[in-house]
Short mmCIF file of N, CA and C in Angstrom, two decimals:
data_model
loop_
_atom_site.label_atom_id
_atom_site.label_comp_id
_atom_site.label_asym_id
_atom_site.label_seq_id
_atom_site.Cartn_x
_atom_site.Cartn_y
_atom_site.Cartn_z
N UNK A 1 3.81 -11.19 -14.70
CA UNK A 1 3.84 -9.76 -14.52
C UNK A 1 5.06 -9.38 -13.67
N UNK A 2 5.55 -8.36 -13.99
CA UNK A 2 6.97 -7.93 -13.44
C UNK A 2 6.87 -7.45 -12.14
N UNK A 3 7.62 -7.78 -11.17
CA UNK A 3 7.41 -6.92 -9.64
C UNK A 3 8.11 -5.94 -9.58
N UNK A 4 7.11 -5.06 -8.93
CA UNK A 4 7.35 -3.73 -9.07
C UNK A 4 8.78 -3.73 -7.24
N UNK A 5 9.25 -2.50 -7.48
CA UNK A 5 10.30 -2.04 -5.96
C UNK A 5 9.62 -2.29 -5.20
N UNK A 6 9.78 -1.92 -3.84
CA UNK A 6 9.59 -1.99 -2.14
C UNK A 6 8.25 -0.65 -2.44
N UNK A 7 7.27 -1.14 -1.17
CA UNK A 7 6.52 -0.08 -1.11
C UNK A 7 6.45 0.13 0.31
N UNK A 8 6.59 0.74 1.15
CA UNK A 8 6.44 1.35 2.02
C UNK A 8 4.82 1.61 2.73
N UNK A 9 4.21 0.62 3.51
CA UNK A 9 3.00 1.26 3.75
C UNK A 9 2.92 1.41 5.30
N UNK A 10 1.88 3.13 5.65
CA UNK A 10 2.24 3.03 6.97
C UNK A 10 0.54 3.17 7.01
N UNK A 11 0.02 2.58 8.12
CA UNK A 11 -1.03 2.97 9.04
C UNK A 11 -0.95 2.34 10.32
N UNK A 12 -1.86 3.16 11.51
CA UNK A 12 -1.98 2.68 12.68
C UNK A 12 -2.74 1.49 12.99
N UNK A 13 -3.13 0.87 11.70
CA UNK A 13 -4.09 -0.43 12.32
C UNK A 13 -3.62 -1.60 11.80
N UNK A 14 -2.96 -2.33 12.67
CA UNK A 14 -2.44 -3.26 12.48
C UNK A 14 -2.93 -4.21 11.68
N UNK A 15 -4.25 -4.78 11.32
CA UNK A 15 -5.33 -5.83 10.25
C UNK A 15 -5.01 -4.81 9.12
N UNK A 16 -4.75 -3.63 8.69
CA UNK A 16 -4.87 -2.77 7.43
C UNK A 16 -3.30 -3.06 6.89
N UNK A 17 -2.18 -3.23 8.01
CA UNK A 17 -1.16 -3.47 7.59
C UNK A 17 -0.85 -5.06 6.61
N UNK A 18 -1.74 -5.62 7.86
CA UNK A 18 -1.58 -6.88 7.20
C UNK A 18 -2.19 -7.62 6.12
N UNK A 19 -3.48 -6.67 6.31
CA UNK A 19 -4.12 -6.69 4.59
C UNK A 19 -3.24 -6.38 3.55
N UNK A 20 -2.72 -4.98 3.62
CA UNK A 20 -1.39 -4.76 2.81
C UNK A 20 -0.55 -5.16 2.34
N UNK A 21 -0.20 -6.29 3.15
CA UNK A 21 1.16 -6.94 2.94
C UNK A 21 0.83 -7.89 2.34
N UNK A 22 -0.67 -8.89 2.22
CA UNK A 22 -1.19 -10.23 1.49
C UNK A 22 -1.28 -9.44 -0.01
N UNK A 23 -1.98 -8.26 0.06
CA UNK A 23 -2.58 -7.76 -1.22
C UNK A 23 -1.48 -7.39 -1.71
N UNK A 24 -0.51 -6.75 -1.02
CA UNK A 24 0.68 -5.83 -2.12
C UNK A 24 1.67 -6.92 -2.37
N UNK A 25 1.84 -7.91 -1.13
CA UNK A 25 2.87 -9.01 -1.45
C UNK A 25 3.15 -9.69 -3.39
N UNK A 26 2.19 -10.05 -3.57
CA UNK A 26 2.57 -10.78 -4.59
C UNK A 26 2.84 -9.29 -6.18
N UNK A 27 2.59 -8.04 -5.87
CA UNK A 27 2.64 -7.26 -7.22
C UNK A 27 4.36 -6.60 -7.21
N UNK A 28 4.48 -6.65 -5.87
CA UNK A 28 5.83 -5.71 -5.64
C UNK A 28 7.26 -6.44 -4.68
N UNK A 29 8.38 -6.35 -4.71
CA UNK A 29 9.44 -7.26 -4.21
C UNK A 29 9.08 -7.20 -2.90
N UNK A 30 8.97 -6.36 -2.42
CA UNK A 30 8.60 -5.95 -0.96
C UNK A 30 7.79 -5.31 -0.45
N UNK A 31 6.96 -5.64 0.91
CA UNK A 31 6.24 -4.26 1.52
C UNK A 31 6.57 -4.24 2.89
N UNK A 32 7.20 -3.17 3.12
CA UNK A 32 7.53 -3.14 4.62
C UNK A 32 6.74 -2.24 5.45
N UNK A 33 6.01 -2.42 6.15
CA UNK A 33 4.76 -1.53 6.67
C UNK A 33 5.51 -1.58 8.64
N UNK A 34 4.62 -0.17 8.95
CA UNK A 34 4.76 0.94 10.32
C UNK A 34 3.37 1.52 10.28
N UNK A 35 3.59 1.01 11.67
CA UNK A 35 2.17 1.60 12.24
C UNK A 35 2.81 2.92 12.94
N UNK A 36 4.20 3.23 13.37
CA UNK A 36 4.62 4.77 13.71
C UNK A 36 4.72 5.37 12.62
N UNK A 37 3.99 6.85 12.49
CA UNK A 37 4.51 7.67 11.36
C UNK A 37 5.83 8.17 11.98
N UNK A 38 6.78 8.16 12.84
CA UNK A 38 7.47 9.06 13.29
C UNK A 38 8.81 8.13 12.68
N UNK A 39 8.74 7.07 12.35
CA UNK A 39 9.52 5.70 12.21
C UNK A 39 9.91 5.80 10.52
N UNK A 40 8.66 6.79 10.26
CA UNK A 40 9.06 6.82 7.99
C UNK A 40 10.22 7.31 7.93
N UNK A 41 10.48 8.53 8.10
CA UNK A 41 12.06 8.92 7.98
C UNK A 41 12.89 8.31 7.99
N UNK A 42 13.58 7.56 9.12
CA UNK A 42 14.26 7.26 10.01
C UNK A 42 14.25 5.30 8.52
N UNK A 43 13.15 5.22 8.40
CA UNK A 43 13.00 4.00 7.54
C UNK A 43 13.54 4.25 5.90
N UNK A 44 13.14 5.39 5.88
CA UNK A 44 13.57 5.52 4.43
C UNK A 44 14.57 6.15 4.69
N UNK A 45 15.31 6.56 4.81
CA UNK A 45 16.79 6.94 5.40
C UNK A 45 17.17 5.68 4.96
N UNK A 46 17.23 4.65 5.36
CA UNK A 46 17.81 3.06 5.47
C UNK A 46 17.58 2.49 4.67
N UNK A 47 16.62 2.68 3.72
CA UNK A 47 16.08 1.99 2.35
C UNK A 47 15.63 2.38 1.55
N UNK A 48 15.60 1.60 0.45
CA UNK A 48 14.69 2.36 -0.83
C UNK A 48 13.61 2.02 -1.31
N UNK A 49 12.73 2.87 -1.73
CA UNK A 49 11.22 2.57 -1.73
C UNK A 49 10.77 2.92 -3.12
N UNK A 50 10.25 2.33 -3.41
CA UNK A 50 9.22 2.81 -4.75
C UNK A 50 8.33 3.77 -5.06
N UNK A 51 7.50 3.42 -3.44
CA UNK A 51 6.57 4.46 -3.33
C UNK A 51 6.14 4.41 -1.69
N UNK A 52 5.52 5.25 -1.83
CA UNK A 52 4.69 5.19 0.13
C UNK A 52 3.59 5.50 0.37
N UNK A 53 2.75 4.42 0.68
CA UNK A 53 1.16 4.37 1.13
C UNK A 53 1.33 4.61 2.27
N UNK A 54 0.34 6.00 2.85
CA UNK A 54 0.34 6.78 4.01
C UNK A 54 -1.49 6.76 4.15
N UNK A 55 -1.24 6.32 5.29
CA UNK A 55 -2.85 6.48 5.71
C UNK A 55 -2.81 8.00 6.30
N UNK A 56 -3.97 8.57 6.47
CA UNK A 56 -4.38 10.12 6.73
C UNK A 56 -4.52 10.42 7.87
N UNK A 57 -4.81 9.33 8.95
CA UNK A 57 -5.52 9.79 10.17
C UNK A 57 -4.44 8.61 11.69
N UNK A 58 -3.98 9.24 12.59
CA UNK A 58 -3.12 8.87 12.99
C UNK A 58 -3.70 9.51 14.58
N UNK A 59 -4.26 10.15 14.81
CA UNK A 59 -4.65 10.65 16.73
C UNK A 59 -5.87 9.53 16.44
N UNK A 60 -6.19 9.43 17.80
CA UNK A 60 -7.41 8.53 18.13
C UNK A 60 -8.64 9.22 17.85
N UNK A 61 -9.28 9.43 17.46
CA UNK A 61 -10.87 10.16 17.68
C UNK A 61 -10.64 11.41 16.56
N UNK A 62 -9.52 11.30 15.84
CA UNK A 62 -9.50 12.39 14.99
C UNK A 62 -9.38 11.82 13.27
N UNK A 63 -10.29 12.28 12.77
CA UNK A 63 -10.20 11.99 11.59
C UNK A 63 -10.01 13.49 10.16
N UNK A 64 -9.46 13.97 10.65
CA UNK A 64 -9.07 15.02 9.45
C UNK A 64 -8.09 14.75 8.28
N UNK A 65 -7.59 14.11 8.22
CA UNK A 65 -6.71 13.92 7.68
C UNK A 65 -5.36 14.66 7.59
N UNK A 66 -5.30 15.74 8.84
CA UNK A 66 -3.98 16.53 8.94
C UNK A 66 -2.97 15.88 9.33
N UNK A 67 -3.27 14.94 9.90
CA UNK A 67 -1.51 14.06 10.45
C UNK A 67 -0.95 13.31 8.90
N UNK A 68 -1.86 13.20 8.23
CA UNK A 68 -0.99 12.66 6.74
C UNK A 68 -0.84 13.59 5.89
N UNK A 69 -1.23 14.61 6.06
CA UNK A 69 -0.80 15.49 5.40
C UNK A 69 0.63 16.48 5.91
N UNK A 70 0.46 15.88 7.34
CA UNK A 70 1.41 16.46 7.95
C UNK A 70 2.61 15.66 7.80
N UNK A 71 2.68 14.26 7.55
CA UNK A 71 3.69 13.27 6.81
C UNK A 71 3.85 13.63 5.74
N UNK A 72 2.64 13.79 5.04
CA UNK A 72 3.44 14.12 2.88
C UNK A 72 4.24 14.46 3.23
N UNK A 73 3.55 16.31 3.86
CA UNK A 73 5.03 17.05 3.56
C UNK A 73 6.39 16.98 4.07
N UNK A 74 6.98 15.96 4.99
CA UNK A 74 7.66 15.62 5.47
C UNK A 74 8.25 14.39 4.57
N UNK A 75 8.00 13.76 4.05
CA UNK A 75 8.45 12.89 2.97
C UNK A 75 8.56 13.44 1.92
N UNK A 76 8.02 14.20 1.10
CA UNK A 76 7.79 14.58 0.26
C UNK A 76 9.28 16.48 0.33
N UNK A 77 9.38 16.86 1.06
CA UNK A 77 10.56 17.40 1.66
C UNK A 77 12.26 17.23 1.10
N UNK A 78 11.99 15.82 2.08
CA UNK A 78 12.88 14.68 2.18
C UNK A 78 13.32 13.96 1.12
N UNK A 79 11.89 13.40 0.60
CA UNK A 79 12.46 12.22 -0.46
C UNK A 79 11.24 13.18 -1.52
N UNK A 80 11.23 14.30 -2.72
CA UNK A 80 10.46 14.63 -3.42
C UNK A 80 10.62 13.45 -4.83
N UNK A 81 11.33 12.74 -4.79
CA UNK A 81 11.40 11.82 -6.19
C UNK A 81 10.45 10.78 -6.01
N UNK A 82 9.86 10.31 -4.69
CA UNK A 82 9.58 9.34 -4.01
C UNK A 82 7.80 9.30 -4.06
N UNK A 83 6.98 8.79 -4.99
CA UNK A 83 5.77 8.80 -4.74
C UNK A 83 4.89 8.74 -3.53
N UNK A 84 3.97 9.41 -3.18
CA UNK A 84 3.20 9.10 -2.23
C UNK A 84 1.54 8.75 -2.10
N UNK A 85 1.23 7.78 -2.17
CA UNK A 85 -0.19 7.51 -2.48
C UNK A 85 -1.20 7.95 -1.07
N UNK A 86 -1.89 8.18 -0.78
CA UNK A 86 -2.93 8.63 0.56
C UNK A 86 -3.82 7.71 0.36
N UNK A 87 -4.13 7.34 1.66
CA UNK A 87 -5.32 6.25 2.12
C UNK A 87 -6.19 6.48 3.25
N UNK A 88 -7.07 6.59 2.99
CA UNK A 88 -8.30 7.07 4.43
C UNK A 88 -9.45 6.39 3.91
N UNK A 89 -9.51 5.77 5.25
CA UNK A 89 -11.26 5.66 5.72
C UNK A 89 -12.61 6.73 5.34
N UNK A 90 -11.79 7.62 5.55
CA UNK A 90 -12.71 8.73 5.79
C UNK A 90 -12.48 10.15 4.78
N UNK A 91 -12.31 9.86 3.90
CA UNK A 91 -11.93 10.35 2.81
C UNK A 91 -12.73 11.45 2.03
N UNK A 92 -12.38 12.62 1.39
CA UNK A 92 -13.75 13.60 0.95
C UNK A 92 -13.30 14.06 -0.49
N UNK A 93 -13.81 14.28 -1.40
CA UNK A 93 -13.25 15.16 -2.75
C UNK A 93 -12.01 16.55 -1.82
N UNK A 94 -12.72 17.28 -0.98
CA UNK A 94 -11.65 17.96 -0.62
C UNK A 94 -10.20 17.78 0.41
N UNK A 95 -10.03 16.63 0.73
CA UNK A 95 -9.20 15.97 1.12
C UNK A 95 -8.35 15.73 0.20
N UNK A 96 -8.86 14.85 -0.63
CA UNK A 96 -7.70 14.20 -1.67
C UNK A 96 -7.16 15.62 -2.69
N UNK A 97 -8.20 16.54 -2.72
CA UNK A 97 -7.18 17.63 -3.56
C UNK A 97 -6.63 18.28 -2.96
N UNK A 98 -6.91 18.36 -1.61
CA UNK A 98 -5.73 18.86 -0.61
C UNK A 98 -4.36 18.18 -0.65
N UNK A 99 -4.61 17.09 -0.73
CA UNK A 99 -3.49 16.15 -0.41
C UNK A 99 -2.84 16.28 -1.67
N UNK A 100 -3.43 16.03 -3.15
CA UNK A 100 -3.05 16.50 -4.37
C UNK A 100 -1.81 17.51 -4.43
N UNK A 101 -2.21 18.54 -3.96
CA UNK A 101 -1.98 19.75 -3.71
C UNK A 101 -0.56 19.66 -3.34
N UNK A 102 -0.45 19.51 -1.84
CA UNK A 102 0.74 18.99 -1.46
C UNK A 102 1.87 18.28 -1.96
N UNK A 103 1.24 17.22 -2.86
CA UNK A 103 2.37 16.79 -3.50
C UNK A 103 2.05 15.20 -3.45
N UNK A 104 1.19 14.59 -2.96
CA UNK A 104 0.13 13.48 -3.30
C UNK A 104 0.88 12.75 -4.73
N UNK A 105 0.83 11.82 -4.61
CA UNK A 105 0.72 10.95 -6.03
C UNK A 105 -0.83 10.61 -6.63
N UNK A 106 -1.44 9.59 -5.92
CA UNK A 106 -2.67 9.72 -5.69
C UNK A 106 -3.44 9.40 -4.46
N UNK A 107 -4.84 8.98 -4.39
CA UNK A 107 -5.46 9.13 -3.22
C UNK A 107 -6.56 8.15 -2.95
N UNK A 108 -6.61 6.89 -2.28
CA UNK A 108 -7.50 5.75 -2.16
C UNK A 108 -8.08 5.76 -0.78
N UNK A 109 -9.45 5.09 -0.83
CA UNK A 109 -10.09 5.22 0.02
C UNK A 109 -10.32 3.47 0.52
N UNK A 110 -10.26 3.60 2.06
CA UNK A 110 -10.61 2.64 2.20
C UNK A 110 -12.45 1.90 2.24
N UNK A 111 -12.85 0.68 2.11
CA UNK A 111 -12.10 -0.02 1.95
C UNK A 111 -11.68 -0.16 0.35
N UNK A 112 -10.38 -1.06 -0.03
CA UNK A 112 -9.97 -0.35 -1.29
C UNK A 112 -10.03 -2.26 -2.86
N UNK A 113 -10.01 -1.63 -3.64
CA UNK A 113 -10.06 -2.93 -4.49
C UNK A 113 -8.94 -3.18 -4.95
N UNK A 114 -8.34 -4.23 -4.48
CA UNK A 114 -7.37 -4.92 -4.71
C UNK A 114 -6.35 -4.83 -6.11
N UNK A 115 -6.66 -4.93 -6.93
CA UNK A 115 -6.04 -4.62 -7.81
C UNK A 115 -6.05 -2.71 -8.81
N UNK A 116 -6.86 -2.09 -8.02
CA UNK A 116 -6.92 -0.90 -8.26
C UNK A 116 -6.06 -0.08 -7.36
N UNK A 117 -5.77 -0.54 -6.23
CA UNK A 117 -4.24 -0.34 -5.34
C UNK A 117 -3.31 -0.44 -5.93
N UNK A 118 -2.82 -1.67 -6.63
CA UNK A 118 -2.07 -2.04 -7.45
C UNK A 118 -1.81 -1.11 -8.50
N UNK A 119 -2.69 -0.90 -8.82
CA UNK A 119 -2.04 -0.16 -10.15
C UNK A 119 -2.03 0.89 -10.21
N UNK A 120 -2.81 2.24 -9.02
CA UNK A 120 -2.42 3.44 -8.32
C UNK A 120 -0.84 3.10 -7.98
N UNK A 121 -0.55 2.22 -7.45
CA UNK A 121 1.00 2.35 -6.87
C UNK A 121 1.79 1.90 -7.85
N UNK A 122 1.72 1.22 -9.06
CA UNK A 122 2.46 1.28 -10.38
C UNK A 122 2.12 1.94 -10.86
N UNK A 123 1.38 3.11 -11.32
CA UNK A 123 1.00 3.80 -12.42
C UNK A 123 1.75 5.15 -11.29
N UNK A 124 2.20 5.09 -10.53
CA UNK A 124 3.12 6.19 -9.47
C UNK A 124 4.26 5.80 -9.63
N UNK A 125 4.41 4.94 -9.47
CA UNK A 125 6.46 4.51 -9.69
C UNK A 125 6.34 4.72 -10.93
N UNK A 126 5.73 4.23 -12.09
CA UNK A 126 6.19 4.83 -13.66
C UNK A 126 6.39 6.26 -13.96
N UNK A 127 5.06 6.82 -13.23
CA UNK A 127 5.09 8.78 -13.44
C UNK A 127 6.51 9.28 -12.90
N UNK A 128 6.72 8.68 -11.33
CA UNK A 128 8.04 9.12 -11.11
C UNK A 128 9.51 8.75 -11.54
N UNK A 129 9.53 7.70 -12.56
CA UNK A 129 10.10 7.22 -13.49
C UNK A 129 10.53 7.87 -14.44
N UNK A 130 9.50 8.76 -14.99
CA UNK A 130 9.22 9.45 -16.23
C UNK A 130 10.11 10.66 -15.59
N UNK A 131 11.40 11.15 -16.45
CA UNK A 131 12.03 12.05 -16.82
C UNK A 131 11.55 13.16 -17.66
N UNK A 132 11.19 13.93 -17.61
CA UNK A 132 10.35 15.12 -18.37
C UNK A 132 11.71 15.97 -18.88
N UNK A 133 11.25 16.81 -20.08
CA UNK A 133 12.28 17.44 -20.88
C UNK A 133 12.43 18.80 -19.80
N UNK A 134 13.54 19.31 -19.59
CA UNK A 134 14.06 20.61 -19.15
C UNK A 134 12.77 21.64 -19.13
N UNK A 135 12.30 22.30 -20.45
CA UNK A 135 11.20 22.94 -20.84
C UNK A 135 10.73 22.85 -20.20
N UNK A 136 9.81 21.90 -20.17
CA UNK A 136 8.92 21.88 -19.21
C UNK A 136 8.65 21.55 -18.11
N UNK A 137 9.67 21.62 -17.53
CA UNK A 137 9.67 21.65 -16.18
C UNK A 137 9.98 22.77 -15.60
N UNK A 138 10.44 23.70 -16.15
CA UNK A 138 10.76 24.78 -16.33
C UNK A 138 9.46 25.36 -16.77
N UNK A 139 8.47 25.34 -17.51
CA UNK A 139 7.31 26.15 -17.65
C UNK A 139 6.18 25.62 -16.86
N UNK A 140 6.80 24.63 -16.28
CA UNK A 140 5.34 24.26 -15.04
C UNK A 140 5.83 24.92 -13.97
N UNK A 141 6.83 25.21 -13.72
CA UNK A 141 7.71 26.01 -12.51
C UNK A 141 7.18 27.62 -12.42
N UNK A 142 6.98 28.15 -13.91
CA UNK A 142 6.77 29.30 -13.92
C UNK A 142 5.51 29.13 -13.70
N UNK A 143 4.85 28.64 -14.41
CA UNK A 143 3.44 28.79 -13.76
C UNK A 143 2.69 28.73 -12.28
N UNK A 144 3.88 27.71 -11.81
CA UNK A 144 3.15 27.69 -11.08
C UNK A 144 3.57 28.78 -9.71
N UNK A 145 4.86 29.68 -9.93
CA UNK A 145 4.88 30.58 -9.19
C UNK A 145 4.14 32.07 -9.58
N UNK A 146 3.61 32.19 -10.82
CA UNK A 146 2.34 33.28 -11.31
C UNK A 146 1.40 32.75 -10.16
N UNK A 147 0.83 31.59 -10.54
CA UNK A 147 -0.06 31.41 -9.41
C UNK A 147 0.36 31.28 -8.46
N UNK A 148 0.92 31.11 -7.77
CA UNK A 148 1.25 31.32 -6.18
C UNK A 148 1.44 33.02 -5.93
N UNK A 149 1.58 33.76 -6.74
CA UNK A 149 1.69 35.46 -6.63
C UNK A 149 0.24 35.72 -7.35
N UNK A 150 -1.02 34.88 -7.59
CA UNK A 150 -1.98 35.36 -7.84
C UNK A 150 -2.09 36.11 -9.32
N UNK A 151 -1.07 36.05 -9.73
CA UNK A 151 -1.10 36.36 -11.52
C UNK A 151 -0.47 37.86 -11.61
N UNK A 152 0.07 38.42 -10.39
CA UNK A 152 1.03 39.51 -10.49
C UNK A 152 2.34 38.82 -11.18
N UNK A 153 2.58 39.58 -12.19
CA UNK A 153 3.34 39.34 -12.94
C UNK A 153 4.97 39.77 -12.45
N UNK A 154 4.83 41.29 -11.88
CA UNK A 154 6.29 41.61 -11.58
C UNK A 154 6.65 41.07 -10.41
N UNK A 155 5.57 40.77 -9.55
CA UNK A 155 5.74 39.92 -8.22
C UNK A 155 6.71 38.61 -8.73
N UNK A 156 5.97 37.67 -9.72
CA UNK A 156 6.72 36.76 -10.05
C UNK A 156 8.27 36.63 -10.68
N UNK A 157 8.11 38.02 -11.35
CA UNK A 157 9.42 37.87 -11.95
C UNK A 157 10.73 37.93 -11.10
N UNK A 158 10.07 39.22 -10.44
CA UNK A 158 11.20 39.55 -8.99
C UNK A 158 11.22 37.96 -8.23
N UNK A 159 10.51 37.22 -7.81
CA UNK A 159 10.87 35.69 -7.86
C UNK A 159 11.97 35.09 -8.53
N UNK A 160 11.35 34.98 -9.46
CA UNK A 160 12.01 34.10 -10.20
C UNK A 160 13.88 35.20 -10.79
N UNK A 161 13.68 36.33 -10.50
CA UNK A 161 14.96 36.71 -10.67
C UNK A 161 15.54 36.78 -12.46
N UNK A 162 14.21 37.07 -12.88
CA UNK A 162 14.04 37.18 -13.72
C UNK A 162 13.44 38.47 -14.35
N UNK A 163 13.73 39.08 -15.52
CA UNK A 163 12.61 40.36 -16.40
C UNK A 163 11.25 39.59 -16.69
N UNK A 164 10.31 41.06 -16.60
CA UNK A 164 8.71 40.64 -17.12
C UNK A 164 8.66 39.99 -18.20
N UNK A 165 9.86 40.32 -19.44
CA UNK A 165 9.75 40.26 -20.61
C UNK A 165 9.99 38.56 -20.62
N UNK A 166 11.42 38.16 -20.01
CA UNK A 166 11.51 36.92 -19.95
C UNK A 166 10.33 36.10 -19.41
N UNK A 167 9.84 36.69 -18.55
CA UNK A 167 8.89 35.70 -17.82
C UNK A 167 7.50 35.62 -18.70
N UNK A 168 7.32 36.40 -19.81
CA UNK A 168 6.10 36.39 -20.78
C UNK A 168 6.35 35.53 -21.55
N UNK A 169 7.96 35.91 -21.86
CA UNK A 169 8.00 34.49 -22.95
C UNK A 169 8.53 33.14 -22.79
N UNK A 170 8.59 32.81 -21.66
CA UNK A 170 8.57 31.39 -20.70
C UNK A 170 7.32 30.53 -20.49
N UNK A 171 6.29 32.09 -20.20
CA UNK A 171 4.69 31.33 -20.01
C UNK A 171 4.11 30.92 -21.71
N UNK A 172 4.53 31.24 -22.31
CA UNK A 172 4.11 30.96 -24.18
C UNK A 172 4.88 29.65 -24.53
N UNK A 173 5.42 29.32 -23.84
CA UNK A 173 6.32 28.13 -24.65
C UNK A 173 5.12 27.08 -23.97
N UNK A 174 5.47 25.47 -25.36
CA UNK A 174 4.66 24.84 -24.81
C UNK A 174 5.03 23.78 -23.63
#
C-alpha cells in the first residue's frame, strides 16, 4: 500500500501522541506530532503536510471543544488547501458539525480504530487532491453566500457584485 505525505498531529497528551505516531507510522511517510497548539503555525510554515489531526480540547478542566475550533480556523485561514481532521474525547453530533462547518475535513472520536483513522486521513488528502471544475466552485460559492444573507437575494447580489438576474442564473446551473 502506498504511503500517504506527512501528517501533522497535535494533542496535549503525550501517550495520544505516541499512539499516533505507532498507528499513523506505518500508512504515511511521516508524523510529526505537538502537544503546543501555538507551535502549528510556526510548524507548518516550515513544512509540508498532508493533513492535520487536531485534538479539540487544549485548557485543563475544559472540554468544549473551542480551543480546536479555535485552531481550525487558524489553519484553515492560513493553509485552506490543507485538510483538517478533529479528534476529541469528548465529542457530540453538535460538535463535529460545528467543526464541519468551519471547515473540518472530518471528525473522530477518541478512543479511535486504527485503521478507520487511516483512511479518514487518506480519504482527506484525496478530497483535497481533487481539483473541481471552475463551475462549480463557483456555484457552491454562490450558494453559499444566499445562505449566509438568509436567501435575500439582492443582499447577495450586492455581495457578490453582481445583478439579481446574474445571480438567478448562477444558482440554476448544475
Amino acid at each position: 500500500m502506498e504511503k500517504y505525505g506527512k501528517i501533522l498531529a497535535v494533542d496535549d497528551n503525550a501517550a495520544i501522541l505516541t499512539a499516533l505516531r505507532f498507528c499513523l507510522g506505518g500508512a504515511f511517510q511521516d508524523v510529526v506530532t505537538i502537544s503546543d497548539p501555538g507551535k502549528i503555525i510556526p510548524t507548518m510554515e516550515k513544512d509540508s503536510f498532508g493533513a492535520v489531526l487536531l485534538d479539540m480540547n487544549f485548557t485543563l478542566g475544559v472540554n468544549t471543544g473551542q480551543d480546536g475550533l479555535l485552531w481550525l480556523r487558524a489553519i484553515t485561514k492560513k493553509f485552506p488547501h490543507i485538510p483538517v481532521v478533529l479528534l476529541t474525547a469528548y465529542g457530540d453530533i453538535g460538535l463535529a458539525v460545528k467543526g464541519m462547518k468551519e471547515g473540518a475535513a472530518d471528525f473522530m472520536t477518541k478512543p479511535w480504530d486504527n485503521n478507520k483513522l487511516i483512511g479518514v486521513l487518506r480519504d482527506a488528502i484525496d478530497r483535497s487532491r481533487k481539483v473541481a471544475p471552475l463551475e462549480e466552485v463557483t456555484t457552491d460559492y454562490v450558494h453559499k453566500v444566499v445562505e449566509r444573507c438568509d436567501g435575500n437575494i439582492s443582499e447577495a447580489a450586492k455581495l457578490l457584485g453582481i445583478t439579481r438576474q446574474t445571480l438567478y442564473a448562477k444558482m440554476k446551473r448544475p
